[in-house]
Coordinates of C-alpha atoms and ligand atoms in Angstrom, one line a residue:
M18 CA 0.0 0.0 0.1
S19 CA 1.3 3.4 -0.8
E20 CA 2.0 6.1 1.7
N21 CA -0.7 8.2 0.2
G22 CA -3.0 5.3 0.3
D23 CA -2.4 4.7 4.1
Y24 CA -3.4 8.5 4.6
I25 CA -6.7 7.9 2.8
A26 CA -7.3 4.7 4.8
I27 CA -6.6 6.5 8.0
M28 CA -8.9 9.3 7.4
I29 CA -11.8 6.9 6.4
N30 CA -11.2 4.6 9.4
L31 CA -11.0 7.2 12.0
K32 CA -13.8 9.4 10.9
K33 CA -12.0 12.4 12.3
P34 CA -12.7 15.0 9.6
N35 CA -10.1 17.3 10.7
I36 CA -7.5 14.7 10.3
L37 CA -8.9 14.2 6.6
M38 CA -8.6 17.8 5.7
N39 CA -5.0 18.3 7.2
I40 CA -3.8 15.2 5.5
E41 CA -5.5 16.0 2.2
Q42 CA -4.0 19.4 2.3
N43 CA -0.5 17.8 2.4
Q44 CA -1.4 15.6 -0.4
I45 CA -2.9 18.3 -2.3
E46 CA 0.0 20.6 -2.0
K47 CA 2.5 18.1 -3.2
H48 CA 0.2 17.4 -6.3
N49 CA -0.2 21.0 -6.9
D50 CA 3.5 21.7 -6.7
S51 CA 4.0 19.2 -9.4
L52 CA 1.7 20.9 -11.9
L53 CA 2.1 24.6 -10.7
T54 CA 4.7 25.7 -13.5
S55 CA 2.4 24.5 -16.4
H56 CA -0.7 25.9 -14.6
Q57 CA 0.8 29.2 -14.2
R58 CA 1.8 29.5 -17.8
K59 CA -1.7 28.7 -18.9
L60 CA -3.1 31.2 -16.5
S61 CA -0.8 34.1 -17.6
F62 CA -1.7 33.5 -21.3
L63 CA -5.5 33.6 -20.3
K64 CA -4.9 36.9 -18.3
E65 CA -3.4 38.3 -21.3
D66 CA -6.2 37.4 -23.5
W67 CA -8.8 38.6 -21.2
A68 CA -6.9 41.7 -20.1
H69 CA -9.9 44.0 -20.7
V70 CA -11.9 42.1 -18.1
D71 CA -11.8 42.0 -14.3
V72 CA -10.4 38.4 -14.1
E73 CA -9.9 38.5 -10.5
S74 CA -13.6 38.9 -9.7
V75 CA -14.2 36.2 -12.2
I76 CA -12.0 33.8 -10.2
Q77 CA -13.5 34.9 -7.0
K78 CA -16.9 34.0 -8.3
L79 CA -15.6 30.7 -9.2
V80 CA -14.2 30.2 -5.8
D81 CA -17.6 31.0 -4.2
F82 CA -19.7 28.8 -6.4
Q83 CA -20.8 25.4 -4.8
I84 CA -22.4 22.6 -6.3
A85 CA -24.3 20.1 -4.0
I86 CA -23.8 16.5 -4.5
P87 CA -27.0 14.2 -4.1
S88 CA -26.4 11.3 -1.6
W89 CA -28.0 9.0 -4.1
A90 CA -25.4 9.7 -6.7
L91 CA -22.6 8.2 -4.7
G92 CA -23.3 4.4 -5.7
T93 CA -23.4 2.8 -9.1
G94 CA -26.7 3.4 -10.9
G95 CA -28.5 1.2 -13.2
T96 CA -31.6 0.7 -15.5
R97 CA -34.6 -1.3 -15.2
F98 CA -32.4 -4.0 -17.2
G99 CA -29.9 -4.3 -14.6
R100 CA -27.4 -2.8 -12.3
F101 CA -23.6 -3.6 -12.6
A102 CA -21.6 -2.8 -9.4
I103 CA -18.5 -1.7 -10.9
T104 CA -16.6 -0.1 -8.3
G105 CA -17.4 -1.5 -4.9
G106 CA -16.5 0.7 -1.8
E107 CA -19.8 2.3 -2.2
P108 CA -21.1 4.3 1.0
R109 CA -23.4 2.2 3.2
T110 CA -24.5 5.0 5.7
I111 CA -25.2 8.7 5.7
E112 CA -21.9 9.0 7.5
E113 CA -20.0 7.3 4.6
K114 CA -21.9 9.4 2.0
I115 CA -20.7 12.5 3.9
E116 CA -17.2 11.1 3.8
D117 CA -17.4 10.6 0.0
V118 CA -18.7 14.2 -0.5
G119 CA -16.1 15.4 1.9
L120 CA -13.5 13.8 -0.4
L121 CA -14.9 15.5 -3.4
H122 CA -14.8 18.8 -1.8
A123 CA -11.3 18.4 -0.7
L124 CA -10.3 17.6 -4.2
N125 CA -12.3 20.2 -6.0
G126 CA -13.2 22.9 -3.4
A127 CA -16.6 23.4 -5.2
S128 CA -18.7 20.5 -3.8
G129 CA -19.5 22.0 -0.4
A130 CA -23.1 20.5 0.3
I131 CA -24.9 17.2 0.2
S132 CA -28.5 16.6 -0.6
L133 CA -30.4 13.8 1.3
H134 CA -33.1 11.6 0.0
I135 CA -35.5 10.4 2.7
P136 CA -36.1 7.5 3.3
W137 CA -32.9 6.3 1.3
D138 CA -31.1 8.3 3.9
I139 CA -32.6 8.4 7.5
P140 CA -30.7 10.6 9.8
Q141 CA -30.6 9.2 13.2
N142 CA -28.4 11.7 15.2
A143 CA -28.7 15.1 13.5
E144 CA -26.2 16.8 15.7
A145 CA -23.6 14.1 15.3
L146 CA -24.2 14.3 11.3
K147 CA -23.9 18.2 11.5
T148 CA -20.5 18.0 13.1
L149 CA -19.4 15.3 10.8
A150 CA -20.4 17.3 7.7
S151 CA -19.1 20.6 9.0
G152 CA -15.7 19.0 9.7
Y153 CA -15.5 18.4 5.9
G154 CA -16.7 22.1 5.1
L155 CA -20.3 20.5 4.1
K156 CA -23.6 21.9 4.5
F157 CA -26.8 20.1 4.0
D158 CA -28.5 21.1 0.8
A159 CA -32.2 20.7 -0.2
M160 CA -34.0 17.7 1.5
N161 CA -35.9 15.4 -1.1
S162 CA -38.9 13.4 -0.3
N163 CA -39.8 10.1 -1.9
T164 CA -43.3 9.2 -2.7
F165 CA -42.6 7.6 -5.9
Q166 CA -41.7 4.1 -4.1
D167 CA -43.6 2.2 -1.7
Q168 CA -42.0 1.8 1.7
K169 CA -41.8 -1.3 3.7
G170 CA -44.7 -1.3 6.3
A171 CA -46.4 1.6 4.8
A172 CA -50.1 1.5 4.7
H173 CA -50.8 2.7 1.4
S174 CA -49.3 2.2 -2.2
Y175 CA -48.3 5.1 -4.5
K176 CA -49.1 2.9 -7.5
F177 CA -51.7 5.5 -8.7
G178 CA -49.9 8.5 -7.4
S179 CA -49.4 10.1 -4.1
L180 CA -50.3 13.8 -3.8
Q181 CA -52.7 13.5 -6.6
N182 CA -54.3 10.3 -5.4
V183 CA -58.0 10.0 -5.7
N184 CA -57.8 8.5 -2.2
K185 CA -57.5 11.0 0.6
D186 CA -55.8 8.5 3.0
I187 CA -53.0 7.9 0.5
R188 CA -52.7 11.6 -0.2
K189 CA -52.4 12.2 3.7
Q190 CA -49.7 9.6 4.0
A191 CA -47.7 11.3 1.4
I192 CA -48.2 14.7 2.9
E193 CA -47.1 13.5 6.2
H194 CA -44.0 11.9 4.6
N195 CA -43.1 15.4 3.3
I196 CA -43.7 17.1 6.6
E197 CA -41.4 14.4 8.3
V198 CA -38.7 15.2 5.7
I199 CA -38.9 18.9 6.6
K200 CA -38.5 18.0 10.2
H201 CA -35.2 15.9 9.4
G202 CA -34.1 18.9 7.4
I203 CA -34.8 21.5 10.2
A204 CA -32.5 19.4 12.5
L205 CA -29.8 19.2 10.0
G206 CA -29.7 22.9 9.3
S207 CA -31.2 22.7 5.7
D208 CA -33.4 25.3 4.3
A209 CA -35.3 23.8 1.3
L210 CA -37.6 21.0 0.3
T211 CA -37.6 19.4 -3.1
V212 CA -40.7 17.8 -4.3
W213 CA -40.3 15.6 -7.2
L214 CA -43.6 13.6 -8.0
A215 CA -43.8 10.7 -10.3
D216 CA -47.7 11.2 -10.2
G217 CA -49.4 11.0 -13.5
S218 CA -51.2 8.5 -15.5
C219 CA -50.1 5.7 -18.0
F220 CA -53.2 5.6 -20.1
P221 CA -55.7 8.0 -21.6
G222 CA -58.8 8.1 -19.5
Q223 CA -57.0 7.0 -16.3
L224 CA -56.9 10.3 -14.7
N225 CA -59.1 13.4 -14.6
F226 CA -56.4 16.0 -15.0
R227 CA -58.1 19.0 -13.5
K228 CA -58.8 17.0 -10.4
A229 CA -55.3 15.4 -10.3
F230 CA -54.0 19.0 -10.3
E231 CA -56.3 20.2 -7.6
N232 CA -55.6 17.4 -5.3
T233 CA -51.9 17.8 -5.9
L234 CA -52.1 21.7 -5.2
E235 CA -54.2 21.1 -2.1
S236 CA -51.6 18.4 -0.8
L237 CA -48.6 20.9 -1.7
Q238 CA -50.4 23.5 0.3
E239 CA -50.6 21.4 3.5
I240 CA -46.9 20.7 3.1
Y241 CA -46.1 24.4 2.2
S242 CA -47.7 25.4 5.4
A243 CA -45.5 23.2 7.5
L244 CA -42.5 24.9 5.9
P245 CA -40.4 27.2 8.2
E246 CA -40.2 30.9 7.4
D247 CA -36.8 31.0 5.8
W248 CA -37.4 27.7 3.7
K249 CA -38.1 27.4 0.2
M250 CA -40.2 24.7 -1.6
F251 CA -38.9 23.5 -5.0
V252 CA -41.4 22.0 -7.3
E253 CA -39.5 19.7 -9.8
Y254 CA -41.2 19.0 -13.2
K255 CA -40.6 16.2 -15.4
A256 CA -42.4 15.3 -18.8
F257 CA -42.4 11.6 -18.8
E258 CA -41.4 8.5 -16.7
P259 CA -42.4 6.5 -14.7
N260 CA -45.7 7.7 -16.1
F261 CA -46.0 7.7 -19.9
Y262 CA -49.1 9.3 -20.7
S263 CA -49.3 12.2 -18.5
T264 CA -47.3 13.8 -15.6
T265 CA -49.1 15.8 -13.0
V266 CA -46.1 18.3 -12.9
G267 CA -45.1 17.9 -16.3
D268 CA -43.5 21.0 -17.4
W269 CA -42.3 24.3 -16.2
G270 CA -45.7 25.9 -16.9
Q271 CA -47.4 23.4 -14.5
S272 CA -44.7 23.7 -12.0
L273 CA -44.9 27.6 -12.3
L274 CA -48.7 27.3 -11.8
Y275 CA -48.2 25.4 -8.5
A276 CA -45.3 27.5 -7.2
S277 CA -47.4 30.9 -8.1
K278 CA -50.5 29.5 -6.3
L279 CA -48.7 28.2 -3.3
G280 CA -46.8 31.5 -2.5
K281 CA -43.5 33.3 -2.2
K282 CA -41.6 30.3 -0.6
A283 CA -42.4 28.1 -3.7
Y284 CA -40.2 28.0 -6.7
T285 CA -39.7 25.9 -9.9
L286 CA -36.8 23.6 -10.1
V287 CA -35.2 22.8 -13.5
D288 CA -33.8 19.4 -13.9
L289 CA -31.8 19.4 -17.3
G290 CA -33.0 15.9 -18.0
H291 CA -36.8 16.3 -17.6
H292 CA -37.6 18.0 -20.8
L293 CA -39.2 16.9 -24.1
P294 CA -36.5 16.5 -26.8
N295 CA -35.0 19.9 -28.2
A296 CA -36.7 22.0 -25.6
N297 CA -35.1 25.5 -25.2
I298 CA -34.0 25.3 -21.7
E299 CA -32.2 28.6 -21.8
Q300 CA -35.4 30.4 -22.6
I301 CA -37.4 28.6 -19.9
V302 CA -34.6 29.7 -17.4
A303 CA -34.7 33.2 -18.6
L304 CA -38.4 33.5 -18.1
L305 CA -38.5 31.9 -14.6
L306 CA -35.9 34.1 -13.4
M307 CA -37.7 37.2 -14.9
E308 CA -40.7 36.0 -12.8
G309 CA -38.6 35.5 -9.7
K310 CA -39.8 31.8 -9.6
L311 CA -36.6 30.0 -10.6
G312 CA -35.4 28.0 -7.4
G313 CA -32.7 25.7 -8.4
F314 CA -31.2 23.2 -10.8
H315 CA -30.4 19.7 -11.1
F316 CA -27.5 19.4 -13.4
N317 CA -27.0 16.3 -15.7
D318 CA -26.8 15.6 -19.4
S319 CA -28.9 13.4 -21.9
K320 CA -29.1 12.6 -25.3
Y321 CA -32.5 10.8 -25.3
G322 CA -34.5 11.4 -22.0
D323 CA -33.8 11.4 -18.4
D324 CA -30.5 9.7 -19.1
D325 CA -28.8 11.3 -16.0
L326 CA -25.3 11.5 -17.8
T327 CA -22.4 13.5 -16.6
A328 CA -23.2 17.2 -16.9
G329 CA -21.5 18.6 -20.1
S330 CA -20.8 15.2 -21.7
I331 CA -23.2 15.6 -24.7
K332 CA -24.4 19.1 -25.0
P333 CA -21.7 21.4 -23.4
Y334 CA -23.0 24.3 -25.6
Q335 CA -26.4 24.0 -24.3
L336 CA -24.9 24.0 -20.8
F337 CA -23.1 27.1 -21.6
L338 CA -26.3 28.9 -23.1
I339 CA -28.0 28.0 -19.9
F340 CA -25.3 29.6 -17.8
N341 CA -25.3 32.7 -20.1
E342 CA -29.0 33.1 -19.3
L343 CA -28.7 32.3 -15.6
V344 CA -25.7 35.0 -15.3
E345 CA -27.7 37.7 -17.4
G346 CA -30.9 37.2 -15.5
M347 CA -29.3 37.0 -12.2
D348 CA -27.3 40.0 -12.5
A349 CA -30.5 41.9 -13.9
K350 CA -32.1 41.1 -10.5
G351 CA -29.0 41.8 -8.4
M352 CA -29.0 38.2 -7.4
N353 CA -26.0 36.6 -5.6
H354 CA -24.9 33.7 -7.9
A355 CA -23.6 31.4 -5.3
K356 CA -26.4 31.8 -2.7
D357 CA -29.6 32.7 -4.4
L358 CA -30.3 29.6 -6.4
G359 CA -30.0 26.0 -5.4
W360 CA -27.3 24.2 -7.5
M361 CA -27.2 20.4 -7.5
I362 CA -26.1 17.6 -9.5
D363 CA -28.6 14.9 -10.2
A364 CA -27.0 12.2 -12.2
S365 CA -26.6 8.4 -12.3
H366 CA -23.5 6.5 -13.1
N367 CA -23.7 3.2 -14.7
V368 CA -20.4 2.5 -16.2
K369 CA -18.0 5.0 -14.4
D370 CA -16.8 5.3 -10.9
P371 CA -19.4 7.5 -9.2
L372 CA -16.8 9.9 -7.5
E373 CA -14.8 10.5 -10.8
D374 CA -18.1 11.0 -12.7
L375 CA -19.2 13.6 -10.2
L376 CA -15.7 15.5 -10.5
Q377 CA -16.3 15.6 -14.2
S378 CA -19.8 17.0 -13.9
V379 CA -18.6 19.7 -11.4
E380 CA -15.7 20.6 -13.8
A381 CA -18.1 21.0 -16.7
I382 CA -20.5 23.1 -14.7
M383 CA -17.8 25.4 -13.4
I384 CA -16.2 25.7 -17.0
A385 CA -19.7 26.7 -18.3
Y386 CA -20.2 29.3 -15.6
A387 CA -16.7 30.7 -16.2
Q388 CA -17.8 31.0 -19.9
A389 CA -20.8 32.8 -19.1
L390 CA -19.2 35.2 -16.8
L391 CA -16.8 36.1 -19.6
V392 CA -19.5 36.9 -22.1
D393 CA -19.0 40.5 -23.3
R394 CA -22.6 41.7 -22.1
K395 CA -22.4 45.1 -23.4
A396 CA -21.3 44.2 -26.8
L397 CA -24.0 41.5 -26.9
N398 CA -26.7 44.0 -25.8
E399 CA -25.6 46.2 -28.5
A400 CA -25.7 43.4 -31.1
Q401 CA -29.2 42.5 -30.0
N402 CA -30.5 46.2 -30.2
N403 CA -29.0 46.4 -33.8
N404 CA -30.4 43.0 -34.8
D405 CA -26.7 42.1 -35.6
V406 CA -27.4 38.3 -35.4
A407 CA -24.0 37.3 -36.8
K408 CA -22.1 39.5 -34.2
A409 CA -24.3 38.1 -31.4
Q410 CA -23.2 34.6 -32.3
E411 CA -19.7 35.6 -32.6
I412 CA -19.7 37.2 -29.1
L413 CA -21.2 34.0 -27.6
Q414 CA -19.0 31.5 -29.4
H415 CA -15.9 33.6 -28.7
T416 CA -16.1 32.8 -24.9
F417 CA -17.6 29.1 -25.5
R418 CA -14.6 28.3 -27.6
S419 CA -12.0 29.8 -25.4
D420 CA -10.2 27.3 -23.1
L421 CA -11.0 28.6 -19.6
R422 CA -9.9 25.6 -17.7
A423 CA -7.0 27.3 -16.1
L424 CA -9.4 30.0 -14.4
V425 CA -11.4 27.0 -12.9
A426 CA -8.1 25.5 -11.8
E427 CA -6.9 28.7 -10.4
A428 CA -10.2 28.8 -8.2
R429 CA -9.7 25.4 -7.0
L430 CA -5.9 26.4 -6.1
R431 CA -7.1 29.2 -4.2
A432 CA -9.7 27.2 -2.3
G433 CA -7.0 24.9 -1.2
A434 CA -8.1 22.2 -3.5
A435 CA -6.3 20.2 -6.3
L436 CA -5.3 21.5 -9.7
S437 CA -6.3 18.4 -11.4
P438 CA -8.8 16.6 -9.0
I439 CA -9.1 13.2 -11.0
A440 CA -5.3 12.9 -11.5
L441 CA -5.1 13.3 -7.7
Y442 CA -8.0 11.1 -7.0
R443 CA -6.4 8.2 -9.1
G444 CA -2.7 9.1 -8.0
L445 CA -3.9 8.5 -4.2
E446 CA -6.0 5.4 -5.3
V447 CA -8.7 6.6 -3.5
R448 CA -11.3 4.1 -4.9
N449 CA -9.0 1.1 -3.9
Q450 CA -8.9 2.4 -0.4
L451 CA -12.5 2.7 -0.2
V452 CA -13.1 -0.9 -1.4
N453 CA -10.5 -2.1 1.1
H454 CA -12.3 -0.5 4.0
R455 CA -16.0 -1.0 3.0
G456 CA -15.7 -4.0 0.8
N457 CA -17.8 -4.8 -2.1
T458 CA -20.6 -2.5 -0.8
V459 CA -23.7 -1.3 -2.8
A460 CA -25.1 2.2 -2.0
T461 CA -28.9 2.9 -1.4
G462 CA -30.7 4.7 -4.1
L463 CA -32.2 3.7 -7.4
Ligands
LIG9 C1 -36.1 12.0 -10.6 C2 -35.9 13.3 -10.2 C3 -35.6 13.7 -8.8 C4 -34.7 12.6 -8.1 C5 -35.2 11.1 -8.6 C6 -34.0 10.0 -7.9 O1 -36.1 11.7 -11.9 O2 -34.7 13.7 -11.0 O3 -35.0 14.9 -8.6 O4 -34.8 12.6 -6.7 O5 -35.1 11.0 -9.8
LIG10 MN1 -33.9 15.6 -10.4
LIG11 MN1 -34.5 13.0 -13.1

C-alpha cells in the first residue's frame, strides 16, 4: 500500500474530518506543486487574452460557487434492465456518504454540500451528522422526499400516485412523509424541500387532469404550510417517466402554476433531463428568473430522455447557453450567483466510478459558468439592439470556444483544492482504499 493510500485509509477509518482535511492538504499541496509551472503558464496567457476583463472577480466568483452532491449519486446506478456494481467501496451509511462528498470537496473545493433523499437516508443523530459534515466543510442542501416508491410497512401504495391520488388517505400519507422530511431538514440545518412527484397516468382516461392538479395543489399547500419561514419549496417538473401518458407536474408551466398558487416560498426547479426533446431550456430559465420563480437546478446531461449522464458530456454548448441566461438574469435582478439559487447535480453513473463522474460534472459546470461570466454583455446587448445576428453569435461563441480551464483550476488552487482533481484521486488510489475499507458494498438509491 502506498504512503498516500495509507493516509486515505486512516482518514476513512477514524472518521475524524479534521485529520482528513489536514492530511489531504499535504497531499494536495504536493500534487499542486508538481503542476504549478504549467498551470501558471496557462493562466498568464489567459490573463493576457482577457486583460480587458476583471479576471480577479471572475476567479472569486468561481471560488464562491458550490454545487451540492446528491447522496444517491455516490453509488453505481442502473436501469430497469440491470445494475452492474463496478466499483465497490460504495457508501453504506449517511456517514460514509458524507465522507465521500468530503473527499470530493477536498479535491475540487466546489462540492460543499450534500443533498439527502428520505428514506434512502434516515438521519438518526442530526447533531452528530452536522458535526461530521461541517468538519469536511459541508452543509446540508435541499431535502428530497420520496413518494415514488412504496416503503416497507407503509399502509398505502403509490401505484396510482401520491399527492394527486383519488384516495384521501393515500394523499395524507404522502403529505405526512413530506412533513417528516422537513423535520429532518430542520434538525440538519437545511433550508429547502425538493418535491419531485412521479404522479401522473399511464393511459388516456385513467386520470381526470383537473382533479389530479387540484388534489396535488391541495396536498402541496398542506406541506407548504409546514415549511419554516426561511425555507424554500422547490417544485420539480418532469415530462415523462415513470408515467408515460401524463405527468401531473409535467413541465415548467405546470410547476410555475403550482409555485405561484402556493406562495413566495415556492419555486420551480429545473432538472436538465426532464424536458421533451430539443426544449429550449435556456429560454425557460430566462423567463423563470424574470418571474422571480426559478429556485434551483439539477444538473446532468442527456441524449434521449432522463439519461442522467455527466453534466456537459453530450451538450456542453447548451450548458453554456443556460449559464449565459442564468448570469444575465441573476445580474439583472442583483442576485448572488452562489447563494440565491440551489445548485445541485442529479445524475446516475452506470459505467463510471461515481466519484470520478461527479468530479467531471462539477468541472463541466464550473467551465460553463466561467464562460458565461466572460461573455461581453455590453457588446451582446448592442448586437441585439442592432439586430446584428452574426455578431451576437460571434460574441457567444468567442467565450464558448475559449479554453478557460486554467481559470477554474486557479479557483481550486485558491480554495486549497487540487489543480487536477481526477489525477489526484487516481494518484492516491482513493477508490481502492474505499473498497479495502468498506468491501464490495452497494449504496442505497435507485
Ligand atoms: C427523478 C428526479 C428527482 C430525483 C429522482 C431520484 O427523476 O430527477 O430529482 O430525486 O429522480
Ligand atoms: Mn432531479
Ligand atoms: Mn431525473
